[in-house]
Each structure stands twice: as C-alpha cells, then as structure tokens.
Coordinates of C-alpha atoms in Angstrom, one line a residue:
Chain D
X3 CA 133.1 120.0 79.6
X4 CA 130.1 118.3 80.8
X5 CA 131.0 114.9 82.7
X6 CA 127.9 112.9 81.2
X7 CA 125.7 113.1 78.0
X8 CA 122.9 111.8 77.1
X9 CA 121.8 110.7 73.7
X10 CA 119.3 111.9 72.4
X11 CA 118.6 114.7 73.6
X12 CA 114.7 114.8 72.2
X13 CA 112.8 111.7 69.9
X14 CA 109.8 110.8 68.6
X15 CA 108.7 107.2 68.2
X16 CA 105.9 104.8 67.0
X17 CA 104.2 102.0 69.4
X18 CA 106.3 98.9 68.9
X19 CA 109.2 100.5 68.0
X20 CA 112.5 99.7 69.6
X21 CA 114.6 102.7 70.7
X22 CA 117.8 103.0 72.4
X23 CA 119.1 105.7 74.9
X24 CA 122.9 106.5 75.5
X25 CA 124.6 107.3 78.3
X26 CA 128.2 108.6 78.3
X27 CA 130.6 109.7 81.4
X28 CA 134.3 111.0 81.2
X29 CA 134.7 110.6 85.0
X30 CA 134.9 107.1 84.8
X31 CA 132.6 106.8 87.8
X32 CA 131.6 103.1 89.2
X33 CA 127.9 103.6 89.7
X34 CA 125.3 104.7 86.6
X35 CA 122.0 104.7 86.8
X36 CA 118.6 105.5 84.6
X37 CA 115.8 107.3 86.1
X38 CA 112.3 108.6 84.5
X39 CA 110.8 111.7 85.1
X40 CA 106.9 112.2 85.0
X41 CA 104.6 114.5 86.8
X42 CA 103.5 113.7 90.1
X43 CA 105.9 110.7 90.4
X44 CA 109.2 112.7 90.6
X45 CA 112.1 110.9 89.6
X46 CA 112.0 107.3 89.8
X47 CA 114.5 104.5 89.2
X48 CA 114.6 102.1 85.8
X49 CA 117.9 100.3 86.0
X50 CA 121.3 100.9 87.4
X51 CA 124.6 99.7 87.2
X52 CA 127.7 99.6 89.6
X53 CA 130.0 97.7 87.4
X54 CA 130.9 97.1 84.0
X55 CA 128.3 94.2 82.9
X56 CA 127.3 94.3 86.6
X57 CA 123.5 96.0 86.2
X58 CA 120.3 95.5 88.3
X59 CA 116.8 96.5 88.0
X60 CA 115.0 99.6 89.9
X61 CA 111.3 100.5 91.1
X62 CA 109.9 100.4 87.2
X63 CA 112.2 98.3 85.3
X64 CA 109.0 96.7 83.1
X65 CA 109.9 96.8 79.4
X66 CA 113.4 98.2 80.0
X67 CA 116.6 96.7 79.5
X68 CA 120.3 98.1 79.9
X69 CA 123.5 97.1 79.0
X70 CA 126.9 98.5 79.9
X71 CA 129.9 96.7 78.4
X72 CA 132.3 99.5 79.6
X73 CA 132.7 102.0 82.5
X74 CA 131.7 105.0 79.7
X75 CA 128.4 103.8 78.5
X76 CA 125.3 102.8 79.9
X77 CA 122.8 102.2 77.2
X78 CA 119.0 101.8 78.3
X79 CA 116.7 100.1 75.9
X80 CA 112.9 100.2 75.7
X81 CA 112.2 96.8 73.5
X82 CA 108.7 98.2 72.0
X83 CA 107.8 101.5 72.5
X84 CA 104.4 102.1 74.2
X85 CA 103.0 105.2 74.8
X86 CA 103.1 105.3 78.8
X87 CA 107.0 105.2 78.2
X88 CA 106.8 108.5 77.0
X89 CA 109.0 110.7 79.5
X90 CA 111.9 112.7 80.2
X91 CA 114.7 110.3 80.9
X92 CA 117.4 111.2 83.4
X93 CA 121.1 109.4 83.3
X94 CA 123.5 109.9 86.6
X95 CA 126.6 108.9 87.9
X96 CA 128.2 108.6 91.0
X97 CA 131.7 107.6 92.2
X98 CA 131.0 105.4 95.2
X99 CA 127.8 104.5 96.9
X100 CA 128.3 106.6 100.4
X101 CA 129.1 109.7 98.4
X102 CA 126.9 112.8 97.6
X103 CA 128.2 113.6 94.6
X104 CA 126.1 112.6 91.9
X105 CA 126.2 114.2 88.7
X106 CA 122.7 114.1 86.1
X107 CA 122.9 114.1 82.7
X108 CA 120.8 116.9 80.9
X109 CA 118.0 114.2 80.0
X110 CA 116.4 113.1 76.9
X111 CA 113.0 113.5 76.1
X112 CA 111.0 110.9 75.0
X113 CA 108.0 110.8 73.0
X114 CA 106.3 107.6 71.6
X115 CA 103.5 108.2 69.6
Chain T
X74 CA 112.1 100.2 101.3
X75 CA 112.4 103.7 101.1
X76 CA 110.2 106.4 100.4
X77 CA 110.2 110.5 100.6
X78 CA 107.0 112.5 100.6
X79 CA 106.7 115.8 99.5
X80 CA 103.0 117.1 100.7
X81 CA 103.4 120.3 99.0
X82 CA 102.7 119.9 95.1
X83 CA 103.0 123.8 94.5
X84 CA 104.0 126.7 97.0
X85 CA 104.4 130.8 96.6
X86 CA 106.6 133.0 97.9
X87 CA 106.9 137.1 98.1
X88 CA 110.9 138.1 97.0
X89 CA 113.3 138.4 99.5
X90 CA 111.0 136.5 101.8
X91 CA 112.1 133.0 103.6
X92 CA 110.3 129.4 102.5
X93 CA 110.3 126.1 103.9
X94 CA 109.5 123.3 101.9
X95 CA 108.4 120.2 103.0
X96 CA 110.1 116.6 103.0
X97 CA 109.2 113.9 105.3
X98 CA 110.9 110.4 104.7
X99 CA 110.4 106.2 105.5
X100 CA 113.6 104.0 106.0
X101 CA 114.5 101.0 108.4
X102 CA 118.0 102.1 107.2
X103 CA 120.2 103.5 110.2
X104 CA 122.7 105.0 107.8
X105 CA 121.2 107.4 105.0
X106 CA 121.7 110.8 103.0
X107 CA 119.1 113.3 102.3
X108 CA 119.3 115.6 99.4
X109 CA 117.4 118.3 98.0
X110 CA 117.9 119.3 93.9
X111 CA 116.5 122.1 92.1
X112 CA 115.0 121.8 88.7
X113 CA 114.5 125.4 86.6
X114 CA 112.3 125.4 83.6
X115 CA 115.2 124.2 81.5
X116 CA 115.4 120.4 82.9
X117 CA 118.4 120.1 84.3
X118 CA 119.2 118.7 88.0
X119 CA 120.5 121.3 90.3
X120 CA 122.2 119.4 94.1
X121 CA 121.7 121.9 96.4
X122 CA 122.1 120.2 99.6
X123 CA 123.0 117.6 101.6
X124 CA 122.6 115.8 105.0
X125 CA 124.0 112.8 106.6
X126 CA 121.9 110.8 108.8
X127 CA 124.7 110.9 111.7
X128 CA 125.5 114.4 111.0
X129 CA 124.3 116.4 114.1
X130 CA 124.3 119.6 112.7
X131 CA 121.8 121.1 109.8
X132 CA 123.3 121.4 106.5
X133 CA 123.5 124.9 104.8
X134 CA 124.8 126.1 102.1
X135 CA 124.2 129.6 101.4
X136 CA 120.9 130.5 101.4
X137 CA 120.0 127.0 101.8
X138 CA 119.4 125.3 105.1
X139 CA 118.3 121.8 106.0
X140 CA 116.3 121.3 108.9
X141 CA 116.7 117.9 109.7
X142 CA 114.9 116.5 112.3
X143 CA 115.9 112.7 112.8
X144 CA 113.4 111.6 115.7
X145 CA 110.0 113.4 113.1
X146 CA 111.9 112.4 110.5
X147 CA 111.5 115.4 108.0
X148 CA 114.3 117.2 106.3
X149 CA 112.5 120.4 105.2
X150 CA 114.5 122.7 102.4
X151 CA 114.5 126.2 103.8
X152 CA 115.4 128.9 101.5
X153 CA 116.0 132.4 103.0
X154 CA 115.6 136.3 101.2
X155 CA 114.1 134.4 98.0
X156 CA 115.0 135.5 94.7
X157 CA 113.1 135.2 91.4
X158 CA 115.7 133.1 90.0
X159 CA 114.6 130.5 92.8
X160 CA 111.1 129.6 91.2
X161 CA 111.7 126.1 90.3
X162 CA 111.1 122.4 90.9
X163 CA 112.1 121.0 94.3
X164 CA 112.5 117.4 94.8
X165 CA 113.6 115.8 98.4
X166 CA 115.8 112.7 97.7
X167 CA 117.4 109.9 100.0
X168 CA 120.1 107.3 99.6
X169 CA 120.1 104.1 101.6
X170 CA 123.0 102.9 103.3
X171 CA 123.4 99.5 101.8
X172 CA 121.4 100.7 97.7
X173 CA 124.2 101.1 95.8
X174 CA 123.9 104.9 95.9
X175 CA 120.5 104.4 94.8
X176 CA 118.3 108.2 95.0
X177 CA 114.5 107.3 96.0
X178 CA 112.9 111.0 95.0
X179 CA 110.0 112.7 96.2
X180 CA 107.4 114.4 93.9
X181 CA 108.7 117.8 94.0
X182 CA 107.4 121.2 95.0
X183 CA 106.8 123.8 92.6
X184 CA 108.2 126.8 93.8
X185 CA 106.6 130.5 92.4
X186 CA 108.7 133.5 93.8
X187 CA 106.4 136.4 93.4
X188 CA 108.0 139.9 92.7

C-alpha cells in the first residue's frame, strides 16, 4: 500500500485553463510539499505545507496556489494554465523536519497545451 | 539560501566497475542533511542515502557510499561493482536545519552503465 498518491497521474490542458493536482498520504505525516521536475533544473520547490491550513510558498511559487484543509490532502492549483507549467509534478511527505525519511509520490505529469 | 550543484549532467560507466558522482553544496546553515535519490526511467524517487552534517563517519549503504567532505564541502555518491540496473538519474539533495524539511535538489547526473 503506497503511503501517498497523486492525482492525476498524466493530463492534458489548454492555456487559461485552471487545473487542480491532488495529493493524498495515509501516514498522516506533518510536512507536505509540491515540487516540479524539468530538465536541467532538477527538482525544485512550489509550495509546502507543515500544518493543516498552515502552507508557505517555495523557490517558484508564481501562478501556483495550494490548500490543505486536512492532514491527508494537499491540493496544488495552477489558476490558468500556461505552457511553461508544463512538467512532471512531484508530491512528498515527511514526518518531522530533522528526519530523512521522506516519502515521493509517483508524480503526475503535466501537459498544457 | 541553499544551493547543490551537480557538475556532471551525464556520466558512463563499464559493469561491475566503481563511479563517483559529483555533488558540491552552499549553506550558512551549521546543521544540514545531504541526500542522494535515484530516478529509473520509470519516474519514481528512489532515497538511497543519507548524511548528517555532524555525522563523522561516511554514510553507506550497500553498494552506496557517501564521501562527505565537510571543510570542500562536497558529498560525492560513490557507487561500487556497478550494475545495469543502476543506469539512472542521480540527484544530490540538502535539507537546512531551520526549512521545514525543505529538499533544495541538484540537477542530476545521468548515469549509463555500459555492459
């Protein structure tokens, strides 16, 4: 039984569309976080979270927003769609901050046409 | 701020054969981890090892090895008797001590294990 899931696991948008990405952990975990992957950039760091309604914004937060109104979810919203959003998106979770444990989703891929 | 480079965008390797992959890393944090993931063709995010900034001796785990040098600061993945199944996407990864468990990743290494 995998710990996290993401949802979707693959779409296809249109510019201007708005298009939400789910995150879902069983561990109940305190710490969540939304990271984009494209090529030459590694992974880097949209939005995380490290509370219920307790979020904050990471190295390319720009047209994202998140919500997370319970320790399961952590929902990442792109408002409109543009096509440099297209991406692989990685979800994570971790049970404290000093710990090494973190555990990635399988990422959803992201297309916006 | 911190920040991990990873000079190496691709690297090649003969089976059975030892490789050392390159991470060097930026922080004015005195407590920190360093971690290394794999990523095979199919996407997901492999942790394969882990070092603590006050931990005096390298991390291994298996045929994985750590060579952390605190003073150069680099924390170079070396993987020994390579095996097929370890060509791959390497990425070199730090958590501050005071970022919320935030990971600041490098740019990853593509790693081709030759027969």
């Amino acid at each position: 039984d995998a710990g996290i899931t993401q949802s979707p696991r693959h779409k296809v948008t249109e510019t201007g569309t708005p298009v939400t990405l789910r995150c879902h952990q069983t561990e109940n975990h305190r710490y969540m976080y939304w990271y984009r992957q494209d090529p030459g950039h590694g992974l880097r760091l949209i939005h995380y979270s490290y509370g219920v309604k307790d979020t904050d914004k990471g190295e390319v937060s720009d047209g994202y927003s998140v919500s997370r109104s319970k320790t399961e979810d952590f929902l990442l919203t792109l408002e409109s769609a543009t096509s440099s959003q297209t991406s692989v998106y990685f979800c994570a979770i971790s049970e404290s901050m000093q710990n090494y444990g973190y555990t990635f989703g399988s990422g959803t891929r992201l297309t916006v046409v | 701020a911190q920040k991990i480079t990873q000079t190496q965008p691709g690297m090649f390797v003969q089976e059975k054969e030892a490789v050392t992959l390159d991470c060097t890393y930026d922080t004015s944090d005195q407590s920190y981890g360093l971690f290394w993931y794999k990523q095979p063709s199919s996407g997901e995010m492999i942790f394969l090892i882990y070092q603590g900034s006050y931990d005096e001796q390298n991390a291994t785990e298996g045929r994985y090895s750590l060579n952390f040098q605190k003073a150069r600061k680099s924390a170079n993945l070396v993987i020994s008797a390579s095996q097929l199944g370890d060509s791959a996407m390497y990425f070199c990864a730090m958590r501050g001590g005071t970022s919320y468990g935030k990971l600041t990743f490098g740019q990853g290494t593509i790693l081709t294990v030759h027969p």
